[in-house]
PDB file of C-alpha atoms in Angstrom:
ATOM      1  CA  MET Y   1      67.663  59.163  71.897  1.00  0.00           C
ATOM      2  CA  LEU Y   2      64.725  57.738  69.972  1.00  0.00           C
ATOM      3  CA  CYS Y   3      64.200  59.109  66.445  1.00  0.00           C
ATOM      4  CA  ILE Y   4      60.736  58.220  65.183  1.00  0.00           C
ATOM      5  CA  GLY Y   5      59.614  58.512  61.550  1.00  0.00           C
ATOM      6  CA  GLU Y   6      59.568  57.077  58.039  1.00  0.00           C
ATOM      7  CA  THR Y   7      62.639  56.201  56.002  1.00  0.00           C
ATOM      8  CA  MET Y   8      62.410  55.391  52.302  1.00  0.00           C
ATOM      9  CA  ALA Y   9      64.710  53.863  49.735  1.00  0.00           C
ATOM     10  CA  MET Y  10      66.442  56.842  48.119  1.00  0.00           C
ATOM     11  CA  VAL Y  11      67.453  56.370  44.487  1.00  0.00           C
ATOM     12  CA  THR Y  12      69.927  58.870  43.015  1.00  0.00           C
ATOM     13  CA  SER Y  13      72.399  58.990  40.146  1.00  0.00           C
ATOM     14  CA  THR Y  14      75.908  58.085  41.228  1.00  0.00           C
ATOM     15  CA  ASP Y  15      77.461  61.099  39.485  1.00  0.00           C
ATOM     16  CA  ALA Y  16      74.860  63.603  40.807  1.00  0.00           C
ATOM     17  CA  GLY Y  17      73.866  64.264  37.198  1.00  0.00           C
ATOM     18  CA  PRO Y  18      70.343  64.773  35.794  1.00  0.00           C
ATOM     19  CA  LEU Y  19      67.959  61.875  36.227  1.00  0.00           C
ATOM     20  CA  VAL Y  20      66.975  61.884  32.565  1.00  0.00           C
ATOM     21  CA  THR Y  21      70.514  61.103  31.344  1.00  0.00           C
ATOM     22  CA  ALA Y  22      71.960  59.154  34.292  1.00  0.00           C
ATOM     23  CA  GLU Y  23      72.897  55.524  33.671  1.00  0.00           C
ATOM     24  CA  THR Y  24      73.972  54.298  37.115  1.00  0.00           C
ATOM     25  CA  PHE Y  25      72.206  54.784  40.422  1.00  0.00           C
ATOM     26  CA  SER Y  26      72.693  54.142  44.116  1.00  0.00           C
ATOM     27  CA  VAL Y  27      70.073  53.046  46.625  1.00  0.00           C
ATOM     28  CA  SER Y  28      70.452  54.249  50.200  1.00  0.00           C
ATOM     29  CA  PRO Y  29      68.284  55.210  53.188  1.00  0.00           C
ATOM     30  CA  GLY Y  30      66.506  58.541  52.958  1.00  0.00           C
ATOM     31  CA  GLY Y  31      64.433  59.812  55.859  1.00  0.00           C
ATOM     32  CA  ALA Y  32      64.654  62.858  58.106  1.00  0.00           C
ATOM     33  CA  GLU Y  33      64.605  60.979  61.397  1.00  0.00           C
ATOM     34  CA  SER Y  34      67.000  58.181  60.411  1.00  0.00           C
ATOM     35  CA  ASN Y  35      69.351  60.729  58.819  1.00  0.00           C
ATOM     36  CA  LEU Y  36      69.460  62.573  62.118  1.00  0.00           C
ATOM     37  CA  ALA Y  37      69.858  59.310  64.037  1.00  0.00           C
ATOM     38  CA  GLN Y  38      72.894  58.350  61.970  1.00  0.00           C
ATOM     39  CA  HIS Y  39      74.554  61.714  62.608  1.00  0.00           C
ATOM     40  CA  LEU Y  40      73.854  61.402  66.334  1.00  0.00           C
ATOM     41  CA  ALA Y  41      75.318  57.894  66.447  1.00  0.00           C
ATOM     42  CA  GLU Y  42      78.476  59.063  64.690  1.00  0.00           C
ATOM     43  CA  LEU Y  43      78.756  61.896  67.211  1.00  0.00           C
ATOM     44  CA  GLY Y  44      78.612  59.458  70.123  1.00  0.00           C
ATOM     45  CA  VAL Y  45      74.948  59.625  71.126  1.00  0.00           C
ATOM     46  CA  ARG Y  46      73.333  56.256  71.827  1.00  0.00           C
ATOM     47  CA  THR Y  47      70.481  56.369  69.326  1.00  0.00           C
ATOM     48  CA  ALA Y  48      67.615  54.190  68.120  1.00  0.00           C
ATOM     49  CA  TRP Y  49      65.545  54.708  64.997  1.00  0.00           C
ATOM     50  CA  VAL Y  50      61.913  53.608  65.359  1.00  0.00           C
ATOM     51  CA  SER Y  51      59.651  53.053  62.357  1.00  0.00           C
ATOM     52  CA  ALA Y  52      58.092  50.458  60.051  1.00  0.00           C
ATOM     53  CA  LEU Y  53      59.328  48.999  56.782  1.00  0.00           C
ATOM     54  CA  GLY Y  54      57.843  46.612  54.293  1.00  0.00           C
ATOM     55  CA  ALA Y  55      58.835  42.951  54.529  1.00  0.00           C
ATOM     56  CA  ASP Y  56      60.656  43.379  51.226  1.00  0.00           C
ATOM     57  CA  PRO Y  57      64.255  43.529  49.932  1.00  0.00           C
ATOM     58  CA  LEU Y  58      64.320  47.329  50.047  1.00  0.00           C
ATOM     59  CA  GLY Y  59      63.350  47.190  53.709  1.00  0.00           C
ATOM     60  CA  ASP Y  60      66.108  44.638  54.331  1.00  0.00           C
ATOM     61  CA  ARG Y  61      68.606  46.918  52.634  1.00  0.00           C
ATOM     62  CA  LEU Y  62      67.606  50.037  54.558  1.00  0.00           C
ATOM     63  CA  LEU Y  63      67.583  48.268  57.893  1.00  0.00           C
ATOM     64  CA  ALA Y  64      71.057  46.841  57.334  1.00  0.00           C
ATOM     65  CA  ALA Y  65      72.497  50.180  56.200  1.00  0.00           C
ATOM     66  CA  ILE Y  66      71.111  52.152  59.132  1.00  0.00           C
ATOM     67  CA  ALA Y  67      72.160  49.502  61.650  1.00  0.00           C
ATOM     68  CA  ALA Y  68      75.673  49.489  60.132  1.00  0.00           C
ATOM     69  CA  SER Y  69      76.001  53.187  60.967  1.00  0.00           C
ATOM     70  CA  GLY Y  70      75.651  52.419  64.664  1.00  0.00           C
ATOM     71  CA  VAL Y  71      71.925  53.086  65.096  1.00  0.00           C
ATOM     72  CA  ASP Y  72      69.820  50.625  67.106  1.00  0.00           C
ATOM     73  CA  THR Y  73      67.053  49.321  64.821  1.00  0.00           C
ATOM     74  CA  ARG Y  74      65.503  46.636  66.991  1.00  0.00           C
ATOM     75  CA  TRP Y  75      62.167  48.495  67.285  1.00  0.00           C
ATOM     76  CA  VAL Y  76      61.620  48.807  63.530  1.00  0.00           C
ATOM     77  CA  SER Y  77      58.631  46.644  62.621  1.00  0.00           C
ATOM     78  CA  ARG Y  78      58.184  44.846  59.271  1.00  0.00           C
ATOM     79  CA  ASP Y  79      54.801  44.905  57.536  1.00  0.00           C
ATOM     80  CA  PRO Y  80      54.118  41.994  55.150  1.00  0.00           C
ATOM     81  CA  ASP Y  81      51.125  43.819  53.632  1.00  0.00           C
ATOM     82  CA  ALA Y  82      52.731  47.150  52.732  1.00  0.00           C
ATOM     83  CA  ASN Y  83      55.783  48.252  50.782  1.00  0.00           C
ATOM     84  CA  THR Y  84      58.809  50.244  51.836  1.00  0.00           C
ATOM     85  CA  GLY Y  85      58.480  53.789  50.489  1.00  0.00           C
ATOM     86  CA  VAL Y  86      60.720  54.996  47.653  1.00  0.00           C
ATOM     87  CA  TYR Y  87      61.874  58.372  46.461  1.00  0.00           C
ATOM     88  CA  VAL Y  88      64.009  59.362  43.510  1.00  0.00           C
ATOM     89  CA  LYS Y  89      66.296  62.397  43.439  1.00  0.00           C
ATOM     90  CA  ASP Y  90      66.887  64.490  40.356  1.00  0.00           C
ATOM     91  CA  PRO Y  91      69.889  66.239  41.958  1.00  0.00           C
ATOM     92  CA  GLY Y  92      69.536  69.987  42.243  1.00  0.00           C
ATOM     93  CA  ARG Y  93      66.140  69.872  40.527  1.00  0.00           C
ATOM     94  CA  LYS Y  94      63.354  67.886  42.141  1.00  0.00           C
ATOM     95  CA  VAL Y  95      62.535  64.904  44.333  1.00  0.00           C
ATOM     96  CA  TYR Y  96      59.894  62.352  43.289  1.00  0.00           C
ATOM     97  CA  TYR Y  97      58.080  60.443  46.066  1.00  0.00           C
ATOM     98  CA  TYR Y  98      56.471  56.997  45.841  1.00  0.00           C
ATOM     99  CA  ARG Y  99      55.336  56.497  49.416  1.00  0.00           C
ATOM    100  CA  LYS Y 100      51.527  56.371  49.492  1.00  0.00           C
ATOM    101  CA  GLY Y 101      50.318  53.374  51.512  1.00  0.00           C
ATOM    102  CA  SER Y 102      53.818  52.593  52.753  1.00  0.00           C
ATOM    103  CA  ALA Y 103      54.458  50.489  55.842  1.00  0.00           C
ATOM    104  CA  ALA Y 104      55.366  53.572  57.874  1.00  0.00           C
ATOM    105  CA  SER Y 105      52.123  55.319  56.920  1.00  0.00           C
ATOM    106  CA  ARG Y 106      50.309  52.565  58.863  1.00  0.00           C
ATOM    107  CA  LEU Y 107      51.930  53.518  62.167  1.00  0.00           C
ATOM    108  CA  SER Y 108      49.432  54.595  64.811  1.00  0.00           C
ATOM    109  CA  PRO Y 109      49.209  55.441  68.534  1.00  0.00           C
ATOM    110  CA  GLU Y 110      48.815  51.718  69.292  1.00  0.00           C
ATOM    111  CA  HIS Y 111      52.448  51.149  68.317  1.00  0.00           C
ATOM    112  CA  VAL Y 112      53.811  53.453  71.029  1.00  0.00           C
ATOM    113  CA  ALA Y 113      53.305  50.889  73.783  1.00  0.00           C
ATOM    114  CA  GLY Y 114      55.852  48.612  72.084  1.00  0.00           C
ATOM    115  CA  TRP Y 115      58.569  51.270  71.957  1.00  0.00           C
ATOM    116  CA  PRO Y 116      61.114  51.934  74.749  1.00  0.00           C
ATOM    117  CA  MET Y 117      59.762  55.355  75.694  1.00  0.00           C
ATOM    118  CA  ALA Y 118      60.393  54.815  79.413  1.00  0.00           C
ATOM    119  CA  SER Y 119      64.145  54.383  78.910  1.00  0.00           C
ATOM    120  CA  ALA Y 120      64.646  57.303  76.511  1.00  0.00           C
ATOM    121  CA  ARG Y 121      66.474  60.437  77.552  1.00  0.00           C
ATOM    122  CA  TRP Y 122      65.266  62.260  74.454  1.00  0.00           C
ATOM    123  CA  VAL Y 123      62.724  61.701  71.662  1.00  0.00           C
ATOM    124  CA  HIS Y 124      62.953  63.309  68.221  1.00  0.00           C
ATOM    125  CA  VAL Y 125      60.096  63.615  65.714  1.00  0.00           C
ATOM    126  CA  SER Y 126      59.318  65.718  62.661  1.00  0.00           C
ATOM    127  CA  GLY Y 127      56.404  67.412  60.949  1.00  0.00           C
ATOM    128  CA  ILE Y 128      56.622  64.895  58.113  1.00  0.00           C
ATOM    129  CA  THR Y 129      55.018  62.068  60.106  1.00  0.00           C
ATOM    130  CA  PRO Y 130      51.545  63.589  60.667  1.00  0.00           C
ATOM    131  CA  ALA Y 131      51.285  64.254  56.926  1.00  0.00           C
ATOM    132  CA  LEU Y 132      51.569  60.567  56.010  1.00  0.00           C
ATOM    133  CA  SER Y 133      48.113  59.361  57.072  1.00  0.00           C
ATOM    134  CA  PRO Y 134      45.324  59.933  59.612  1.00  0.00           C
ATOM    135  CA  THR Y 135      46.845  57.315  61.924  1.00  0.00           C
ATOM    136  CA  CYS Y 136      50.237  58.992  61.712  1.00  0.00           C
ATOM    137  CA  ARG Y 137      48.601  62.314  62.514  1.00  0.00           C
ATOM    138  CA  ALA Y 138      47.292  60.765  65.717  1.00  0.00           C
ATOM    139  CA  LEU Y 139      50.666  59.155  66.435  1.00  0.00           C
ATOM    140  CA  LEU Y 140      52.728  62.237  67.257  1.00  0.00           C
ATOM    141  CA  PRO Y 141      50.570  63.533  70.137  1.00  0.00           C
ATOM    142  CA  ALA Y 142      50.713  60.031  71.637  1.00  0.00           C
ATOM    143  CA  VAL Y 143      54.511  60.004  71.296  1.00  0.00           C
ATOM    144  CA  VAL Y 144      54.812  63.391  73.002  1.00  0.00           C
ATOM    145  CA  ASP Y 145      52.469  62.255  75.792  1.00  0.00           C
ATOM    146  CA  ALA Y 146      54.577  59.131  76.379  1.00  0.00           C
ATOM    147  CA  ALA Y 147      57.833  61.086  76.318  1.00  0.00           C
ATOM    148  CA  ARG Y 148      56.494  63.592  78.814  1.00  0.00           C
ATOM    149  CA  ALA Y 149      55.268  60.809  81.093  1.00  0.00           C
ATOM    150  CA  ALA Y 150      58.748  59.256  81.003  1.00  0.00           C
ATOM    151  CA  GLY Y 151      60.513  62.565  81.691  1.00  0.00           C
ATOM    152  CA  ALA Y 152      62.260  62.562  78.303  1.00  0.00           C
ATOM    153  CA  GLY Y 153      63.104  65.681  76.335  1.00  0.00           C
ATOM    154  CA  VAL Y 154      61.365  66.209  73.002  1.00  0.00           C
ATOM    155  CA  SER Y 155      62.634  67.846  69.821  1.00  0.00           C
ATOM    156  CA  LEU Y 156      60.576  68.498  66.703  1.00  0.00           C
ATOM    157  CA  ASP Y 157      61.873  69.525  63.291  1.00  0.00           C
ATOM    158  CA  VAL Y 158      59.054  71.237  61.372  1.00  0.00           C
ATOM    159  CA  ASN Y 159      60.185  69.741  58.030  1.00  0.00           C
ATOM    160  CA  TYR Y 160      57.238  71.056  56.020  1.00  0.00           C
ATOM    161  CA  ARG Y 161      56.659  68.983  52.874  1.00  0.00           C
ATOM    162  CA  PRO Y 162      54.150  70.764  50.578  1.00  0.00           C
ATOM    163  CA  ALA Y 163      53.812  67.656  48.377  1.00  0.00           C
ATOM    164  CA  LEU Y 164      52.228  65.793  51.294  1.00  0.00           C
ATOM    165  CA  TRP Y 165      49.559  68.218  52.528  1.00  0.00           C
ATOM    166  CA  SER Y 166      48.217  71.741  52.295  1.00  0.00           C
ATOM    167  CA  THR Y 167      49.821  74.735  53.948  1.00  0.00           C
ATOM    168  CA  ALA Y 168      46.748  75.292  56.122  1.00  0.00           C
ATOM    169  CA  GLU Y 169      46.675  71.670  57.323  1.00  0.00           C
ATOM    170  CA  ALA Y 170      50.370  71.653  58.077  1.00  0.00           C
ATOM    171  CA  ALA Y 171      50.282  74.971  59.927  1.00  0.00           C
ATOM    172  CA  ALA Y 172      47.341  73.954  62.105  1.00  0.00           C
ATOM    173  CA  THR Y 173      48.745  70.508  62.907  1.00  0.00           C
ATOM    174  CA  ILE Y 174      52.421  71.278  63.508  1.00  0.00           C
ATOM    175  CA  GLN Y 175      52.132  74.420  65.635  1.00  0.00           C
ATOM    176  CA  PRO Y 176      50.499  72.844  68.727  1.00  0.00           C
ATOM    177  CA  LEU Y 177      52.880  69.877  68.552  1.00  0.00           C
ATOM    178  CA  ALA Y 178      55.915  72.138  68.332  1.00  0.00           C
ATOM    179  CA  ASP Y 179      54.653  74.215  71.235  1.00  0.00           C
ATOM    180  CA  ARG Y 180      54.951  71.106  73.427  1.00  0.00           C
ATOM    181  CA  ALA Y 181      58.576  70.416  72.438  1.00  0.00           C
ATOM    182  CA  ASP Y 182      61.706  71.290  74.373  1.00  0.00           C
ATOM    183  CA  VAL Y 183      63.502  72.116  71.114  1.00  0.00           C
ATOM    184  CA  VAL Y 184      61.910  73.252  67.860  1.00  0.00           C
ATOM    185  CA  LEU Y 185      64.005  73.214  64.687  1.00  0.00           C
ATOM    186  CA  VAL Y 186      62.501  75.237  61.848  1.00  0.00           C
ATOM    187  CA  GLY Y 187      63.579  76.855  58.603  1.00  0.00           C
ATOM    188  CA  ARG Y 188      62.948  80.578  58.369  1.00  0.00           C
ATOM    189  CA  ASP Y 189      61.525  80.125  54.870  1.00  0.00           C
ATOM    190  CA  GLU Y 190      59.112  77.328  55.835  1.00  0.00           C
ATOM    191  CA  ALA Y 191      57.892  79.285  58.866  1.00  0.00           C
ATOM    192  CA  GLU Y 192      57.132  82.260  56.645  1.00  0.00           C
ATOM    193  CA  VAL Y 193      55.134  80.015  54.295  1.00  0.00           C
ATOM    194  CA  LEU Y 194      53.237  78.290  57.108  1.00  0.00           C
ATOM    195  CA  TRP Y 195      52.625  81.149  59.523  1.00  0.00           C
ATOM    196  CA  GLY Y 196      53.708  84.357  57.807  1.00  0.00           C
ATOM    197  CA  THR Y 197      56.519  84.975  60.290  1.00  0.00           C
ATOM    198  CA  PRO Y 198      59.639  86.379  58.567  1.00  0.00           C
ATOM    199  CA  THR Y 199      62.027  86.844  61.509  1.00  0.00           C
ATOM    200  CA  ALA Y 200      63.530  84.469  64.060  1.00  0.00           C
ATOM    201  CA  GLU Y 201      61.965  86.391  66.949  1.00  0.00           C
ATOM    202  CA  GLU Y 202      58.497  86.220  65.398  1.00  0.00           C
ATOM    203  CA  ILE Y 203      58.946  82.528  64.666  1.00  0.00           C
ATOM    204  CA  ALA Y 204      59.964  81.779  68.257  1.00  0.00           C
ATOM    205  CA  ALA Y 205      56.854  83.598  69.483  1.00  0.00           C
ATOM    206  CA  LEU Y 206      54.718  80.990  67.685  1.00  0.00           C
ATOM    207  CA  PHE Y 207      55.875  78.368  70.197  1.00  0.00           C
ATOM    208  CA  PRO Y 208      55.826  79.992  73.650  1.00  0.00           C
ATOM    209  CA  GLY Y 209      55.884  76.590  75.353  1.00  0.00           C
ATOM    210  CA  ALA Y 210      59.128  75.494  73.696  1.00  0.00           C
ATOM    211  CA  GLY Y 211      62.302  75.893  75.729  1.00  0.00           C
ATOM    212  CA  ARG Y 212      64.493  76.522  72.690  1.00  0.00           C
ATOM    213  CA  VAL Y 213      63.579  77.477  69.138  1.00  0.00           C
ATOM    214  CA  VAL Y 214      66.301  77.147  66.501  1.00  0.00           C
ATOM    215  CA  VAL Y 215      65.686  78.986  63.237  1.00  0.00           C
ATOM    216  CA  LYS Y 216      67.742  77.865  60.235  1.00  0.00           C
ATOM    217  CA  ASP Y 217      68.017  80.674  57.693  1.00  0.00           C
ATOM    218  CA  GLY Y 218      69.670  78.906  54.768  1.00  0.00           C
ATOM    219  CA  ASP Y 219      73.015  80.371  53.783  1.00  0.00           C
ATOM    220  CA  VAL Y 220      72.584  83.368  56.108  1.00  0.00           C
ATOM    221  CA  GLU Y 221      72.625  82.191  59.735  1.00  0.00           C
ATOM    222  CA  ALA Y 222      71.125  80.003  62.420  1.00  0.00           C
ATOM    223  CA  VAL Y 223      69.452  81.594  65.437  1.00  0.00           C
ATOM    224  CA  GLU Y 224      68.723  80.002  68.808  1.00  0.00           C
ATOM    225  CA  VAL Y 225      66.080  81.585  71.027  1.00  0.00           C
ATOM    226  CA  ASP Y 226      66.596  80.108  74.498  1.00  0.00           C
ATOM    227  CA  ARG Y 227      63.927  80.475  77.183  1.00  0.00           C
ATOM    228  CA  THR Y 228      65.235  77.850  79.593  1.00  0.00           C
ATOM    229  CA  SER Y 229      66.415  80.464  82.108  1.00  0.00           C
ATOM    230  CA  ALA Y 230      64.794  83.540  83.618  1.00  0.00           C
ATOM    231  CA  THR Y 231      66.014  85.743  80.764  1.00  0.00           C
ATOM    232  CA  GLU Y 232      65.494  84.936  77.104  1.00  0.00           C
ATOM    233  CA  VAL Y 233      68.819  84.616  75.283  1.00  0.00           C
ATOM    234  CA  ILE Y 234      69.207  84.957  71.503  1.00  0.00           C
ATOM    235  CA  THR Y 235      72.333  83.575  69.822  1.00  0.00           C
ATOM    236  CA  ARG Y 236      73.214  83.997  66.154  1.00  0.00           C
ATOM    237  CA  VAL Y 237      75.926  82.158  64.222  1.00  0.00           C
ATOM    238  CA  PRO Y 238      76.519  82.859  60.492  1.00  0.00           C
ATOM    239  CA  ALA Y 239      76.193  80.016  58.010  1.00  0.00           C
ATOM    240  CA  ARG Y 240      79.300  78.500  56.424  1.00  0.00           C
ATOM    241  CA  ARG Y 241      80.363  78.977  52.830  1.00  0.00           C
ATOM    242  CA  VAL Y 242      79.977  75.781  50.832  1.00  0.00           C
ATOM    243  CA  ASP Y 243      79.684  74.528  47.251  1.00  0.00           C
ATOM    244  CA  VAL Y 244      76.299  72.796  47.224  1.00  0.00           C
ATOM    245  CA  VAL Y 245      75.986  69.430  45.485  1.00  0.00           C
ATOM    246  CA  GLU Y 246      72.521  68.582  46.851  1.00  0.00           C
ATOM    247  CA  SER Y 247      70.537  70.333  49.580  1.00  0.00           C
ATOM    248  CA  VAL Y 248      68.274  67.482  50.764  1.00  0.00           C
ATOM    249  CA  GLY Y 249      69.464  66.153  54.123  1.00  0.00           C
ATOM    250  CA  ALA Y 250      71.333  69.274  55.232  1.00  0.00           C
ATOM    251  CA  GLY Y 251      68.633  70.269  57.698  1.00  0.00           C
ATOM    252  CA  ASP Y 252      68.750  66.824  59.302  1.00  0.00           C
ATOM    253  CA  ALA Y 253      72.532  67.072  59.572  1.00  0.00           C
ATOM    254  CA  PHE Y 254      72.211  70.468  61.228  1.00  0.00           C
ATOM    255  CA  GLY Y 255      69.705  69.033  63.700  1.00  0.00           C
ATOM    256  CA  GLY Y 256      71.966  66.086  64.480  1.00  0.00           C
ATOM    257  CA  GLY Y 257      74.930  68.336  65.196  1.00  0.00           C
ATOM    258  CA  TYR Y 258      72.895  70.772  67.251  1.00  0.00           C
ATOM    259  CA  LEU Y 259      71.184  68.113  69.361  1.00  0.00           C
ATOM    260  CA  ALA Y 260      74.381  66.114  69.946  1.00  0.00           C
ATOM    261  CA  ALA Y 261      76.076  69.283  71.185  1.00  0.00           C
ATOM    262  CA  LEU Y 262      73.078  70.128  73.371  1.00  0.00           C
ATOM    263  CA  LEU Y 263      73.045  66.685  74.977  1.00  0.00           C
ATOM    264  CA  ARG Y 264      76.756  66.826  75.775  1.00  0.00           C
ATOM    265  CA  GLY Y 265      76.384  70.250  77.378  1.00  0.00           C
ATOM    266  CA  ASP Y 266      77.954  72.563  74.794  1.00  0.00           C
ATOM    267  CA  GLY Y 267      77.101  76.269  74.813  1.00  0.00           C
ATOM    268  CA  ALA Y 268      74.742  77.932  72.350  1.00  0.00           C
ATOM    269  CA  GLU Y 269      77.399  79.138  69.877  1.00  0.00           C
ATOM    270  CA  ASP Y 270      79.039  75.716  69.843  1.00  0.00           C
ATOM    271  CA  ARG Y 271      75.686  73.991  69.322  1.00  0.00           C
ATOM    272  CA  LEU Y 272      74.903  76.143  66.308  1.00  0.00           C
ATOM    273  CA  ALA Y 273      78.463  75.856  64.961  1.00  0.00           C
ATOM    274  CA  LEU Y 274      78.394  72.063  65.034  1.00  0.00           C
ATOM    275  CA  GLY Y 275      75.015  72.121  63.302  1.00  0.00           C
ATOM    276  CA  HIS Y 276      76.404  74.362  60.564  1.00  0.00           C
ATOM    277  CA  SER Y 277      79.480  72.160  60.181  1.00  0.00           C
ATOM    278  CA  LEU Y 278      77.489  68.964  59.659  1.00  0.00           C
ATOM    279  CA  ALA Y 279      75.071  70.703  57.300  1.00  0.00           C
ATOM    280  CA  ALA Y 280      77.973  71.954  55.161  1.00  0.00           C
ATOM    281  CA  TRP Y 281      79.454  68.452  55.158  1.00  0.00           C
ATOM    282  CA  VAL Y 282      76.227  66.959  53.793  1.00  0.00           C
ATOM    283  CA  LEU Y 283      75.709  69.778  51.274  1.00  0.00           C
ATOM    284  CA  GLY Y 284      78.913  68.621  49.600  1.00  0.00           C
ATOM    285  CA  SER Y 285      77.458  65.175  48.857  1.00  0.00           C
ATOM    286  CA  PRO Y 286      74.537  63.815  46.770  1.00  0.00           C
ATOM    287  CA  ASN Y 287      73.487  61.616  49.715  1.00  0.00           C
ATOM    288  CA  ASP Y 288      71.059  62.491  52.510  1.00  0.00           C
ATOM    289  CA  TYR Y 289      73.531  61.139  55.081  1.00  0.00           C
ATOM    290  CA  ARG Y 290      77.293  61.444  54.709  1.00  0.00           C
ATOM    291  CA  SER Y 291      79.543  59.705  57.205  1.00  0.00           C
ATOM    292  CA  GLY Y 292      83.014  60.770  58.274  1.00  0.00           C
ATOM    293  CA  HIS Y 293      82.442  64.235  59.703  1.00  0.00           C
ATOM    294  CA  GLY Y 294      83.713  63.473  63.210  1.00  0.00           C
ATOM    295  CA  PRO Y 295      82.598  64.855  66.606  1.00  0.00           C
ATOM    296  CA  THR Y 296      83.998  68.377  66.308  1.00  0.00           C
ATOM    297  CA  VAL Y 297      83.508  71.390  64.048  1.00  0.00           C
ATOM    298  CA  ARG Y 298      85.452  71.021  60.795  1.00  0.00           C
ATOM    299  CA  PRO Y 299      87.436  73.955  59.372  1.00  0.00           C
ATOM    300  CA  GLU Y 300      85.925  75.771  56.415  1.00  0.00           C
ATOM    301  CA  THR Y 301      87.472  74.737  53.121  1.00  0.00           C
ATOM    302  CA  ARG Y 302      86.783  77.923  51.148  1.00  0.00           C
TER     303      ARG Y 302
END
């Protein structure tokens, strides 16, 4: 699998306390696509993360950390004229982004020719990338075209980020891209904001071209609408109970679990259950990616 998108240096307090009083901090990778790639690698999927970083120490640090988790990083380019993006977490409160003009925001359709699209079984992207710059907005259609030409599956996580662009822009840009995907991952709340669709069935109807639409409804449930056979099949699995330390990264963990289970041939309930299990695992940590979950569903601890 190729996971394509920006990763930034994530700065957070080591005790998950408020930013204003914290005295010690950690620096680790933070990016939807690399988070998902790391979960996939841990679950046994051969995975590459594709992006750009600045030719700076933060870029060195991120590249080493992601590679150490088992993800292939050989197609990550280094830009000597742009910085690696940064974001700072105020755990449980807010996230502050410092990413404008980052190396990844300079990615464009011209980069696709240098990526191993022809050898990919699956390509994963998110709705964050087209919000980064005009060239990144042009990038995703080119990625989908190349994946389709190579016969690879495509998944897209909507990942709406209101700090990056307007609701109207995001809705108009993401919907046609998602409609071309084999799997769409979307939060029920973000779909209601973007398209005014409050139920899983209405959300799935937004993307009639997608084979599977997976709606993540927070602490309620996850719903898969599967159109890959003659009859549409809807599967619901309740969310797990968990004490939340930090919510950022849980959606990526869910996507990693779901997609790993899909690629190994698990059934719908098992796909959703593994997604829930990884999401709960990450919710119990201040980090975007938390290693150590293992390849199977973990028992609930509450």
